[in-house]
Coordinates of C-alpha atoms and ligand atoms in Angstrom, one line a residue:
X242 CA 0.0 0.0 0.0
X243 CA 0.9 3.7 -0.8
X244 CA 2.5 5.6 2.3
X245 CA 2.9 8.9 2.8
X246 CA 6.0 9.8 4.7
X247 CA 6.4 13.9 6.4
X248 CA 8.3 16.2 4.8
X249 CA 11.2 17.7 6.0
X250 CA 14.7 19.5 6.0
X251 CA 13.8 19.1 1.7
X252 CA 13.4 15.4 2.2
X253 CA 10.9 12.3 3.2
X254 CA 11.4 11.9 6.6
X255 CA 13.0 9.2 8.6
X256 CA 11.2 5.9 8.7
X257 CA 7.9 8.0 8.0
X258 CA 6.0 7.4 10.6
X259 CA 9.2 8.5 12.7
X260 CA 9.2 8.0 16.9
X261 CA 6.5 9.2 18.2
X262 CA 4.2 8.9 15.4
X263 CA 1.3 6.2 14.1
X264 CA 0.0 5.9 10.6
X265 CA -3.6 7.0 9.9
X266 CA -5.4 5.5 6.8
X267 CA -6.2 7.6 3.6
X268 CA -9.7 6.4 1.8
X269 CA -10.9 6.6 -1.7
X270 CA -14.4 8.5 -1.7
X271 CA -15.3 6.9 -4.9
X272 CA -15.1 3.2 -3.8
X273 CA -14.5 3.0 0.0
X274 CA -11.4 1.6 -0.1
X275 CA -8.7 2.5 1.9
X276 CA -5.6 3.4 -0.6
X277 CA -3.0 4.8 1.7
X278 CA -1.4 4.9 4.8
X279 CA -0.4 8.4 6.4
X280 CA 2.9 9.3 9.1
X281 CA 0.6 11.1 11.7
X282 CA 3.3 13.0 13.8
X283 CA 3.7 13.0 17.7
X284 CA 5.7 15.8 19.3
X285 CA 9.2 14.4 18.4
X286 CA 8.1 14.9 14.7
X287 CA 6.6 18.5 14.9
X288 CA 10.2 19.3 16.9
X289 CA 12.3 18.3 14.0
X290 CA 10.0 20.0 11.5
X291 CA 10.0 23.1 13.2
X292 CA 14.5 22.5 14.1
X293 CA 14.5 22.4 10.2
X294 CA 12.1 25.3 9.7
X295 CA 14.3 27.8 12.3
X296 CA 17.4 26.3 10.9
X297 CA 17.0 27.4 7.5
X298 CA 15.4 30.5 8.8
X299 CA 18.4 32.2 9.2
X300 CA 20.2 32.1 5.8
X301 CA 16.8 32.3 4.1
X302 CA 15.5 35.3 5.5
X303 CA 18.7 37.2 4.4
X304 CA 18.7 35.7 0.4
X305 CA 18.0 38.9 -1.4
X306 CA 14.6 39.5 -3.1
X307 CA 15.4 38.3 -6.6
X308 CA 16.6 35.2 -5.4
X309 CA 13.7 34.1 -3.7
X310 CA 11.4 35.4 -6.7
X311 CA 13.3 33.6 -9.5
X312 CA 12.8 30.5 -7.6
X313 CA 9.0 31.3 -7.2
X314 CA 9.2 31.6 -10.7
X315 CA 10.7 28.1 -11.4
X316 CA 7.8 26.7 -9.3
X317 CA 5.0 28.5 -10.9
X318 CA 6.2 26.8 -14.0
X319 CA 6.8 23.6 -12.9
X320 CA 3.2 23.7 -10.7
X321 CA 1.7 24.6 -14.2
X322 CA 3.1 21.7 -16.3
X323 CA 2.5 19.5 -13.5
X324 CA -1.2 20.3 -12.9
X325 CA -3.4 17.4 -13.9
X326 CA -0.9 15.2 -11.8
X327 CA -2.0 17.3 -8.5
X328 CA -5.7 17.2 -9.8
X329 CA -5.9 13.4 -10.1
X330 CA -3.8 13.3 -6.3
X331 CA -6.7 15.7 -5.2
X332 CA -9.2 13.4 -7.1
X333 CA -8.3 9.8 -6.0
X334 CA -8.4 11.4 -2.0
X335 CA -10.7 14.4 -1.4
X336 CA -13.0 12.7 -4.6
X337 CA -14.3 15.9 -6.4
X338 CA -14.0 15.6 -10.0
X339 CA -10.9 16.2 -11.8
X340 CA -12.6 19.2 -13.7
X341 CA -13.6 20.9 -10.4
X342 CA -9.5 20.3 -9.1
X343 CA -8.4 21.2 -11.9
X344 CA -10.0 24.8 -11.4
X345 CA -8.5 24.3 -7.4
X346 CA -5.4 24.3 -8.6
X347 CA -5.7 27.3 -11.0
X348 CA -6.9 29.5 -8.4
X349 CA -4.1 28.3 -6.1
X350 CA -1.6 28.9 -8.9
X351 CA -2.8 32.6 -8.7
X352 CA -1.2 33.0 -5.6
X353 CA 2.0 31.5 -6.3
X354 CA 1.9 34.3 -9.3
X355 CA 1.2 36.6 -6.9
X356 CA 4.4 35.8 -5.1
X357 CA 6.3 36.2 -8.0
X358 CA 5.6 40.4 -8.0
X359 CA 5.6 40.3 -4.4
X360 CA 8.5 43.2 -4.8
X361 CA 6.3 46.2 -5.2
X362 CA 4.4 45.1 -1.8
X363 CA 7.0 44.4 0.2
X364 CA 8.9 47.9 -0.7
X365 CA 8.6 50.5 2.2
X366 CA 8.0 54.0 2.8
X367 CA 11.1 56.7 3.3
X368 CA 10.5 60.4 4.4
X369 CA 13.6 62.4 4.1
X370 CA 14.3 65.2 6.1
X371 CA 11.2 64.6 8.7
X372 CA 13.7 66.8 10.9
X373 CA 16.9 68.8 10.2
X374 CA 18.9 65.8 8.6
X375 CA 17.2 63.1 9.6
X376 CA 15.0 60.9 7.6
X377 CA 12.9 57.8 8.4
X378 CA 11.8 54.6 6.6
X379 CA 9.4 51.9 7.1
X380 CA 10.6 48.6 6.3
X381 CA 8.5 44.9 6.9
X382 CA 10.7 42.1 8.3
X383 CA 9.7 38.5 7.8
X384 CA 8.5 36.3 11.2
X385 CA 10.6 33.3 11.5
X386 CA 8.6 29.6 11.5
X387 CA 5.4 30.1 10.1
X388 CA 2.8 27.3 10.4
X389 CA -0.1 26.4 8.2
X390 CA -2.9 24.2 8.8
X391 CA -5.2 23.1 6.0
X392 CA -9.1 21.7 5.6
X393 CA -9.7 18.7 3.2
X394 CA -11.8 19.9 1.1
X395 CA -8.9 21.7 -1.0
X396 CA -6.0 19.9 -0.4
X397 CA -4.1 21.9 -2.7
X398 CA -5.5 25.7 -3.3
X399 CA -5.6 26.7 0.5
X400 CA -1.8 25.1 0.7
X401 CA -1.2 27.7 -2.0
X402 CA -2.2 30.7 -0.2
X403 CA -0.3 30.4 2.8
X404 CA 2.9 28.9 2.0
X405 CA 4.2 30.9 -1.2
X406 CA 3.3 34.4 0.1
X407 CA 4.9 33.5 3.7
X408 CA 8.4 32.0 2.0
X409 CA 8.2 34.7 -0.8
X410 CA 8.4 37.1 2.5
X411 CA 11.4 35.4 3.5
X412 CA 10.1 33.3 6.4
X413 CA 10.0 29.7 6.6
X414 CA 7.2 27.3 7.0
X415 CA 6.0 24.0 8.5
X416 CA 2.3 22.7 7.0
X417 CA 0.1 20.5 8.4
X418 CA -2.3 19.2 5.4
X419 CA -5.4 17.1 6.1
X420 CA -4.8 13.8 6.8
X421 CA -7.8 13.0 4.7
X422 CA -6.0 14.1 1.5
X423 CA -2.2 14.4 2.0
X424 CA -0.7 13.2 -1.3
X425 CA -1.0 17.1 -2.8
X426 CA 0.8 18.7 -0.4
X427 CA 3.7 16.3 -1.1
X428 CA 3.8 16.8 -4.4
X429 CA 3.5 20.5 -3.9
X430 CA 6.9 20.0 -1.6
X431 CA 8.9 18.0 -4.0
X432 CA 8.0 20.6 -6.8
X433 CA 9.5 23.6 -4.7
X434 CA 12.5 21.8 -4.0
X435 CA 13.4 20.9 -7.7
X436 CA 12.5 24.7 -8.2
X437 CA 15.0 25.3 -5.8
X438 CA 13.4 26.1 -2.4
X439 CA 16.6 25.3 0.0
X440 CA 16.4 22.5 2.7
X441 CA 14.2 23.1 5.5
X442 CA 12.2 26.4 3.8
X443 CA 9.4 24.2 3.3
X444 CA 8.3 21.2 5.7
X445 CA 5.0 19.2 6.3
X446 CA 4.0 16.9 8.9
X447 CA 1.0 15.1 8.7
X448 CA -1.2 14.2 11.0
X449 CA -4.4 15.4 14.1
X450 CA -5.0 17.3 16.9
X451 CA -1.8 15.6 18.2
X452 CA 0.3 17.5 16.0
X453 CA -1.3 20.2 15.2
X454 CA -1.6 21.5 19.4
X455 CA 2.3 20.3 19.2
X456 CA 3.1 23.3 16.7
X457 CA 0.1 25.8 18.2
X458 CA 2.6 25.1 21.6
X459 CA 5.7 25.4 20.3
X460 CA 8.3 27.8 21.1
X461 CA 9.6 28.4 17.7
X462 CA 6.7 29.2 15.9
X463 CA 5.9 32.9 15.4
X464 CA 2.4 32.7 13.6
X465 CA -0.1 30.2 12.4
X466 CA -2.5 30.5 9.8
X467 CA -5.4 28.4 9.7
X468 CA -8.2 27.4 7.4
X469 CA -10.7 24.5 8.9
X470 CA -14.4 24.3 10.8
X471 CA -15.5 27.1 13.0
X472 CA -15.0 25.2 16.7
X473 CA -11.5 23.9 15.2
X474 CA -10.3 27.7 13.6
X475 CA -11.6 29.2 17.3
X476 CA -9.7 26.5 19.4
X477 CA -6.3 27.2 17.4
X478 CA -6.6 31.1 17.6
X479 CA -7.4 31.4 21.4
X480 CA -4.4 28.6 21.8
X481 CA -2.0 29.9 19.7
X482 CA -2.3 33.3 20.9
X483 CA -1.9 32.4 24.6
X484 CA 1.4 31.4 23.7
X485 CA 1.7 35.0 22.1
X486 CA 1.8 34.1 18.3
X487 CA 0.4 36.1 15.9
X488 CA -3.2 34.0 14.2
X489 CA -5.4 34.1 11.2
X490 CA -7.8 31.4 11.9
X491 CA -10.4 30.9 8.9
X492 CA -13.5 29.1 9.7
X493 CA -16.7 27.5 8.8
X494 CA -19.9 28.9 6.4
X495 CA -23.4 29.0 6.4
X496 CA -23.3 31.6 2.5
X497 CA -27.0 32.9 1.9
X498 CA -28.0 33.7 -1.9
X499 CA -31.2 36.4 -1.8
X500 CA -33.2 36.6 -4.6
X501 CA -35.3 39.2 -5.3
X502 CA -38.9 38.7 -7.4
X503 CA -37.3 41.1 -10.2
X504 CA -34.3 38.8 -10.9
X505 CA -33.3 36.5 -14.0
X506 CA -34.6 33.5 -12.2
X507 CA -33.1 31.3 -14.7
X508 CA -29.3 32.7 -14.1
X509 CA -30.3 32.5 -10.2
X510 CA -31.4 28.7 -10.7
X511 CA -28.2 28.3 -12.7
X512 CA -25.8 29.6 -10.1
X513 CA -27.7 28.2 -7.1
X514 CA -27.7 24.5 -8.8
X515 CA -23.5 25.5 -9.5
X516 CA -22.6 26.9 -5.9
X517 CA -24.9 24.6 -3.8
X518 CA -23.8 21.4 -5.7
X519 CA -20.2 21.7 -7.3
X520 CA -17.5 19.9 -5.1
X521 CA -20.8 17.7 -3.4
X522 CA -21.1 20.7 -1.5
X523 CA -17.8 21.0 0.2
X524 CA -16.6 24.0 -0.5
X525 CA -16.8 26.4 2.2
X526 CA -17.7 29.6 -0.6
X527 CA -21.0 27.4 -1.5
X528 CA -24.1 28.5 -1.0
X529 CA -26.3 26.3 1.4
X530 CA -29.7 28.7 1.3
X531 CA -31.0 30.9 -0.5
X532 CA -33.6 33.4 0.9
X533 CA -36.6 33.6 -1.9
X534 CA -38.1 36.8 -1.4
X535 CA -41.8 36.6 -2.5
X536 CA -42.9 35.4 -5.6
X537 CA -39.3 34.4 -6.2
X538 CA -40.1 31.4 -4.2
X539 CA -42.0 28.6 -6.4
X540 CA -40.6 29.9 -9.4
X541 CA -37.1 29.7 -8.4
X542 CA -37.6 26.2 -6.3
X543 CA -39.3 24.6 -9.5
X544 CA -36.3 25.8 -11.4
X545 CA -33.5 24.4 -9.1
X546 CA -35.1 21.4 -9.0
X547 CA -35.4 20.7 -12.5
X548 CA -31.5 21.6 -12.9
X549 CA -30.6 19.7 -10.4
X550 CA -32.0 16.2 -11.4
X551 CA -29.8 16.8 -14.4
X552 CA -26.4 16.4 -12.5
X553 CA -24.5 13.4 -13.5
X554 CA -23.4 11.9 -10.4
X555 CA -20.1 9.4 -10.2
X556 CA -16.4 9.0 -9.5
X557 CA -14.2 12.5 -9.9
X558 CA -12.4 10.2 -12.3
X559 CA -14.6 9.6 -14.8
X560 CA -15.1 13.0 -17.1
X561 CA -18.1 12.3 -17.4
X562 CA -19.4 13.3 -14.1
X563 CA -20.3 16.8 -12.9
X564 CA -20.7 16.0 -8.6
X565 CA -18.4 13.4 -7.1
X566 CA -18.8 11.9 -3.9
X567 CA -18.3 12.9 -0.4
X568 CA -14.9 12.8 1.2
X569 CA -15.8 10.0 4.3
X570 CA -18.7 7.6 5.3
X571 CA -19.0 9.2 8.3
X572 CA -19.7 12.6 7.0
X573 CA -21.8 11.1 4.4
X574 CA -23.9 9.8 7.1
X575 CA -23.7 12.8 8.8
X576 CA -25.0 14.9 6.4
X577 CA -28.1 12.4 5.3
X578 CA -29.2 12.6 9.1
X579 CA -29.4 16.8 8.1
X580 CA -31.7 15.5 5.6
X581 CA -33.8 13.1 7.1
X582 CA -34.0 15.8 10.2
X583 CA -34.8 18.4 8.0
X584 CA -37.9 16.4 6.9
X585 CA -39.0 15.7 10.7
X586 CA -38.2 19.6 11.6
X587 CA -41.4 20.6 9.1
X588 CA -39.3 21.6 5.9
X589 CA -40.1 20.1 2.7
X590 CA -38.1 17.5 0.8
X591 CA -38.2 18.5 -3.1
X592 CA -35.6 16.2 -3.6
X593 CA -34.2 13.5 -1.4
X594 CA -30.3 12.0 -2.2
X595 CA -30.2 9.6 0.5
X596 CA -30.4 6.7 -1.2
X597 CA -28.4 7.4 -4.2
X598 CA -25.2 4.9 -5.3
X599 CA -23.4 4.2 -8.1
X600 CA -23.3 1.0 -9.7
X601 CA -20.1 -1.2 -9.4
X602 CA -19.2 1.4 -6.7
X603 CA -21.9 0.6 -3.6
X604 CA -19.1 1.3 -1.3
X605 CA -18.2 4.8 -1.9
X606 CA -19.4 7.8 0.2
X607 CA -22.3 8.5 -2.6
X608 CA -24.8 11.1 -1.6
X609 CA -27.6 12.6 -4.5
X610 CA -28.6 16.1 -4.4
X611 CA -30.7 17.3 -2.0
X612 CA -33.1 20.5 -2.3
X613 CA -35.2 21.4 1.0
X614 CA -37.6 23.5 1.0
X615 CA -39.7 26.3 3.5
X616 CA -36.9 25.5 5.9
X617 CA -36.8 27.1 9.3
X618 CA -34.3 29.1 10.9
X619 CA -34.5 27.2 14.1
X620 CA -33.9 24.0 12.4
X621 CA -30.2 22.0 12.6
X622 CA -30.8 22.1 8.9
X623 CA -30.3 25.7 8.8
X624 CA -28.2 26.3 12.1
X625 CA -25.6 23.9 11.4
X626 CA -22.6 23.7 8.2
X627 CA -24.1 20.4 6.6
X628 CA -20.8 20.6 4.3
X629 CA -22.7 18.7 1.4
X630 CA -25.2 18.3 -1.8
X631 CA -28.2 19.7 0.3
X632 CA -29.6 23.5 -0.4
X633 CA -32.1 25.0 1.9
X634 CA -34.7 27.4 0.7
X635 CA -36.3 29.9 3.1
X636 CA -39.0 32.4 1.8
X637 CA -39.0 35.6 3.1
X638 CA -41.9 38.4 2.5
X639 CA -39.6 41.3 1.9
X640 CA -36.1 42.3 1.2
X641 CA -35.8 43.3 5.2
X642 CA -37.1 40.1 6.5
X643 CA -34.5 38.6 4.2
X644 CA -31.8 40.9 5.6
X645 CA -32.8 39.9 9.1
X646 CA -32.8 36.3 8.1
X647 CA -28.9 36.7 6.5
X648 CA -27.6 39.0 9.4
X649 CA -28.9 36.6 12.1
X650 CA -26.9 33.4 11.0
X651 CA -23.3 33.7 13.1
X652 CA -21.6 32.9 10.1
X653 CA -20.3 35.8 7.6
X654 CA -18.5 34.3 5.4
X655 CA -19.7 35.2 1.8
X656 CA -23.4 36.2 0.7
X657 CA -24.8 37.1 -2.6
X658 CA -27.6 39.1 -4.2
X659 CA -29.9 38.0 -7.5
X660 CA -31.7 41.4 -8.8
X661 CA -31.5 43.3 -11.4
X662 CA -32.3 46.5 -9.0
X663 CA -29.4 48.5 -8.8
X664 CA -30.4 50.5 -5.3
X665 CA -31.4 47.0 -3.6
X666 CA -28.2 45.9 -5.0
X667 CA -26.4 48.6 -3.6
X668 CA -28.3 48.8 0.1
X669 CA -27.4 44.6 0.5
X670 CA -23.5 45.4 -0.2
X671 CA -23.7 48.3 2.7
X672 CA -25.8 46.1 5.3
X673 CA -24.8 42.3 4.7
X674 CA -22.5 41.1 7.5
X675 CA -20.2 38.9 5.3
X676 CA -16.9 39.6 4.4
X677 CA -17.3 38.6 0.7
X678 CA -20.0 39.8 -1.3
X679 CA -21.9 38.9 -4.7
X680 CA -24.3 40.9 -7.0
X681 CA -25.4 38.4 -9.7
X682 CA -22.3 36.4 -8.7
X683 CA -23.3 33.1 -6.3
X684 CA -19.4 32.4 -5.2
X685 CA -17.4 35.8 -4.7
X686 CA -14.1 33.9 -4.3
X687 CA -11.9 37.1 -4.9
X688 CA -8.3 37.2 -7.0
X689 CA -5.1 36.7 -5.8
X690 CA -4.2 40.4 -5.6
X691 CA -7.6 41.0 -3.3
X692 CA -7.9 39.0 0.0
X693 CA -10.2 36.1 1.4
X694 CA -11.8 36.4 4.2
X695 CA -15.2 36.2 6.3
X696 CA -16.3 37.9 9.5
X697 CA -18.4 36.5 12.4
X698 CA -17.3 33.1 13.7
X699 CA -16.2 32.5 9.8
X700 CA -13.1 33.9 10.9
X701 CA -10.8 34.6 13.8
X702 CA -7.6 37.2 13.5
X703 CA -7.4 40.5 12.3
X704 CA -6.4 39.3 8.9
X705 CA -7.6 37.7 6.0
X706 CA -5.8 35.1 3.1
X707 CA -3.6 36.3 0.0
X708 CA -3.7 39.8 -1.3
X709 CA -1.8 42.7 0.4
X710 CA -2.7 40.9 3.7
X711 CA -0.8 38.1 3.4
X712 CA 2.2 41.1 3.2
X713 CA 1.2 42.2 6.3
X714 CA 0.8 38.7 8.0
X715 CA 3.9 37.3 7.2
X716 CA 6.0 40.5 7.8
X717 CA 6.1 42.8 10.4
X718 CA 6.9 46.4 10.2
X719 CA 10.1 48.4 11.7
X720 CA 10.5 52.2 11.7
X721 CA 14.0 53.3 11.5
X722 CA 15.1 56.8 11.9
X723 CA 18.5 57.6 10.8
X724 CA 20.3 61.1 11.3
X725 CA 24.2 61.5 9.8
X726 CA 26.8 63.4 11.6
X727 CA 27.5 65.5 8.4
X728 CA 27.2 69.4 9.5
X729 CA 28.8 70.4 12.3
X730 CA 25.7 71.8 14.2
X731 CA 24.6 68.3 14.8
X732 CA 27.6 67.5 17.0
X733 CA 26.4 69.8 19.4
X734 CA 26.6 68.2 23.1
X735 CA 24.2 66.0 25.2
X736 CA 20.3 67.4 25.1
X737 CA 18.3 65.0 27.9
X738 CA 15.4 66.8 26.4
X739 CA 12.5 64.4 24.7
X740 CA 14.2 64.7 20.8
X741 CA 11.2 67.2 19.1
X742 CA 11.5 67.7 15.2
X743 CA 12.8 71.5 14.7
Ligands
NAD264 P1 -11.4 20.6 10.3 O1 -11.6 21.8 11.1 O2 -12.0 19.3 10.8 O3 -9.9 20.4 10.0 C1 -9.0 21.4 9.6 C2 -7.6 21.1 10.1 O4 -7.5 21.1 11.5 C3 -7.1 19.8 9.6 O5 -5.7 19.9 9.2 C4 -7.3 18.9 10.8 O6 -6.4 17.8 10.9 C5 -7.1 19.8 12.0 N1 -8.0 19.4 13.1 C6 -9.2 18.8 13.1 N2 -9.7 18.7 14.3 C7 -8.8 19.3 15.2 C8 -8.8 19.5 16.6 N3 -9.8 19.1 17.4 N4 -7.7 20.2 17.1 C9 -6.7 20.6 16.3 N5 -6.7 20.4 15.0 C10 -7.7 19.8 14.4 O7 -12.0 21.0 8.8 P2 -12.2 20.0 7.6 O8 -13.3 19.1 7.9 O9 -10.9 19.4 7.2 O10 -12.6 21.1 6.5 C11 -13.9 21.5 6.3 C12 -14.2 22.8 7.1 O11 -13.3 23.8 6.7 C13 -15.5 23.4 6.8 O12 -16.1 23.9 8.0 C14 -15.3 24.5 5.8 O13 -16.2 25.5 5.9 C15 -14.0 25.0 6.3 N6 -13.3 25.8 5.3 C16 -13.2 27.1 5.5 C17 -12.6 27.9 4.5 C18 -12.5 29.4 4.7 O14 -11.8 30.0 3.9 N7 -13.2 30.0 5.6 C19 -12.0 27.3 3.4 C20 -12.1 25.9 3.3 C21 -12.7 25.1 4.2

């Protein structure tokens, strides 16, 4: 069977598994079968990865600027012409459908280009002559060990917009993937060291809880980002920042799509079958309700319902299908007990995935689209992340009782609008309480040089992924002020006054 060993000082590590580790197994969604075994680290692992992490730290945060982007360069290219190897990695573990990674690892590549101009952000600021012959300048320093911890449901893509940025910076990392779907993030780390990334700049451990406390602890660790569920993302800010590191803790979703009566109901049907099905649901930018204002409500359900009976369900492998399945049995079960609650809790079943499978294939984690609907707000249905192929539908009166729907949830991750009024359009980007926004657009997943992030228990930290944020993540700023004895007037004795600009 396939292992997969941790990563580090630019090499497998040790016997895999090393000291104080175990293996963890690695399942197929499509047929059940477990494919791989994993190194799940113990503390003696996380210490060496974060020894090779500080180690290289100190020559790596001095290589100039143009070394460190020509080697970001090398691995943008080589991530490119390696791309539908990491979309058939992210395939054969997380399951979506090689399409849908395909399109992961685009958007992940953005980042790494990102990287590559990362020169104009990192310059700083200089005033000259802020007194008589001195000047000042602003200047961002890189951290030290960075760590990032990663979701499953993009094993790839959220890799991408921690490590590049924070390396490009001049710090070093340590990553702890999912050990659902590991095999990515290897690859990723064998690709930056043929691009040239020195020993030790990059490292990954695998593994739980186990390891990932083990870094949040650790001594050597200035700042951890983090992308996962909200009661995970909460427990590794308030942890790591006891210790006095610096976090960015990304949480869970609950997105809400309003649409207005005056909307193209076919477009919103279209992008509520896209966001609320693609990736099975797993994707924490899809939309799990939508708020039907009004007469938007049967026309708009009818619609999504006959869209969705038209997705071609199967293995991620198979080009033919549009929706693989879901990443474990055990959230698969999970999120038909949603379902099947949903029914008892008074909404409506329109359509009912429970007992789909795929022939030849009974043993994968295969769930068919589900579309509730006249869902309540005080149902687990609608309080809880499901994670998977089921959309609520709530109908609202009126754009306010919408608002007040959207604004109650305590998730604020992303939201979007379907109208074609531009002043109602305009009044939901001022009053949602979501840190990403659509008009017309179901999954607002900004560009690179933009940033990613929600509010609310969606996120935890001051900052948010990628963009100009990252810069000011990974870096931290120092104000020097610099005066040179050069006219004789400044040579003028001891003054145990507080130094005022004259
Ligand atoms: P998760 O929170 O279970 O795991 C995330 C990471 O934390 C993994 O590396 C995991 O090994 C580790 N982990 C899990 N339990 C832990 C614990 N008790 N203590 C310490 N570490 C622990 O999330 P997941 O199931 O892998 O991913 C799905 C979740 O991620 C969803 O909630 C989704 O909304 C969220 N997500 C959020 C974003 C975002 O940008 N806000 C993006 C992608 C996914």
């Amino acid at each position: 069977m396939k292992t997969v060993p941790h990563w580090i000082g630019g090499k497998p590590f040790g016997d895999a598994a090393g000291a104080s580790g175990t293996w963890g197994p690695v399942t197929d969604p499509a047929t059940g079968e477990v494919t791989t075994q994993v190194a799940m680290a113990g503390a003696d692992e996380v210490d060496a990865a974060v020894a090779a992490a500080k180690e290289a730290y100190a020559t790596w945060r001095t290589s100039s600027l143009a070394q460190r982007i020509a080697i970001l360069f090398r691995y943008r290219e080589l991530l490119s012409t390696r791309r539908d190897d990491l979309a058939a990695l992210i395939t054969a573990e997380q399951g979506k459908v090689h399409a849908d990674a395909l399109g992961e690892v685009a958007r992940g590549l953005e980042i790494v280009e990102l990287a590559c101009g990362l020169g104009m952000a990192l310059k700083g600021d200089t005033s000259t002559e802020v007194s008589s012959h001195v000047d000042v300048a602003s200047v961002r320093q890189p951290l030290g060990v960075i760590v990032g911890i990663s979701p499953f449901n993009f094993p790839a893509m959220i890799s991408m917009w921690m490590f590049p940025m924070a390396i490009a910076c001049g710090n070093t990392f340590v990553h702890k993937p999912s050990s659902k779907a590991p095999s990515a993030s290897m690859l990723l780390a064998e690709l930056a060291a043929e691009a040239g990334v020195p020993d030790g700049v990059l490292n990954i451990v695998h593994g739980d809880e186990v390891a990932v406390n083990a870094l949040l602890d650790h001594p050597d660790v200035a700042a951890v980002s983090f992308v996962g569920s909200t009661p995970v993302a909460r427990h590794v800010y308030s942890r790591a920042s006891a210790s006095g590191k610096r976090v960015q803790a990304l949480g869970g979703a609950k997105n809400h799509m309003l649409v207005l009566p005056d909307a193209d109901l076919d477009a919103a049907a279209d992008a509520a079958v896209t966001a609320a099905y693609g990736s099975a649901g797993q994707r924490c930018m899809a939309v799990s309700v939508v708020v039907a204002v009004g007469s938007a409500g049967d026309a708009l359900v009818s619609r999504v319902a006959e869209r969705a009976t038209k997705v071609k369900i199967g293995p991620g492998n198979d080009p033919t299908s549009e929706m693989g399945p879901l990443v474990t049995k055990a959230h698969r079960d999970e999120v038909a007990n949603y379902v099947a609650g949903a029914a008892a809790q008074g909404a409506d079943v329109v359509l009912d995935g429970r007992d789909f499978t795929v022939e030849g294939l009974e043993n994968g984690h295969w769930m068919g689209i589900s579309l509730l609907d006249k869902v309540s707000t005080d149902s687990d249905a609608y309080r809880n992340e499901i994670f998977g192929p089921v959309l609520c539908v709530l109908r609202a009166g009126t754009y306010e009782e919408a608002m007040r729907i959207i604004n109650g949830s305590p998730f604020g991750n992303a939201s979007s609008i379907f109208t074609r009024d531009g002043g109602a359009a305009r009044r939901f980007q001022l009053e949602v309480e979501t840190g990403m926004v659509g008009v017309n657009v179901p999954m607002p997943v900004p560009v690179g040089y933009h940033s990613f992030g929600g509010w609310k228990d969606s996120a935890f930290g001051d900052h948010r992924m990628y963009g100009s944020e990252a810069v000011h993540f990974y870096t931290r700023g120092k104000v020097i002020t610099s005066r040179w004895p050069d006219r004789p007037e400044v040579a003028a004795g001891p003054d145990l006054g507080f130094p005022a600009s004259h």
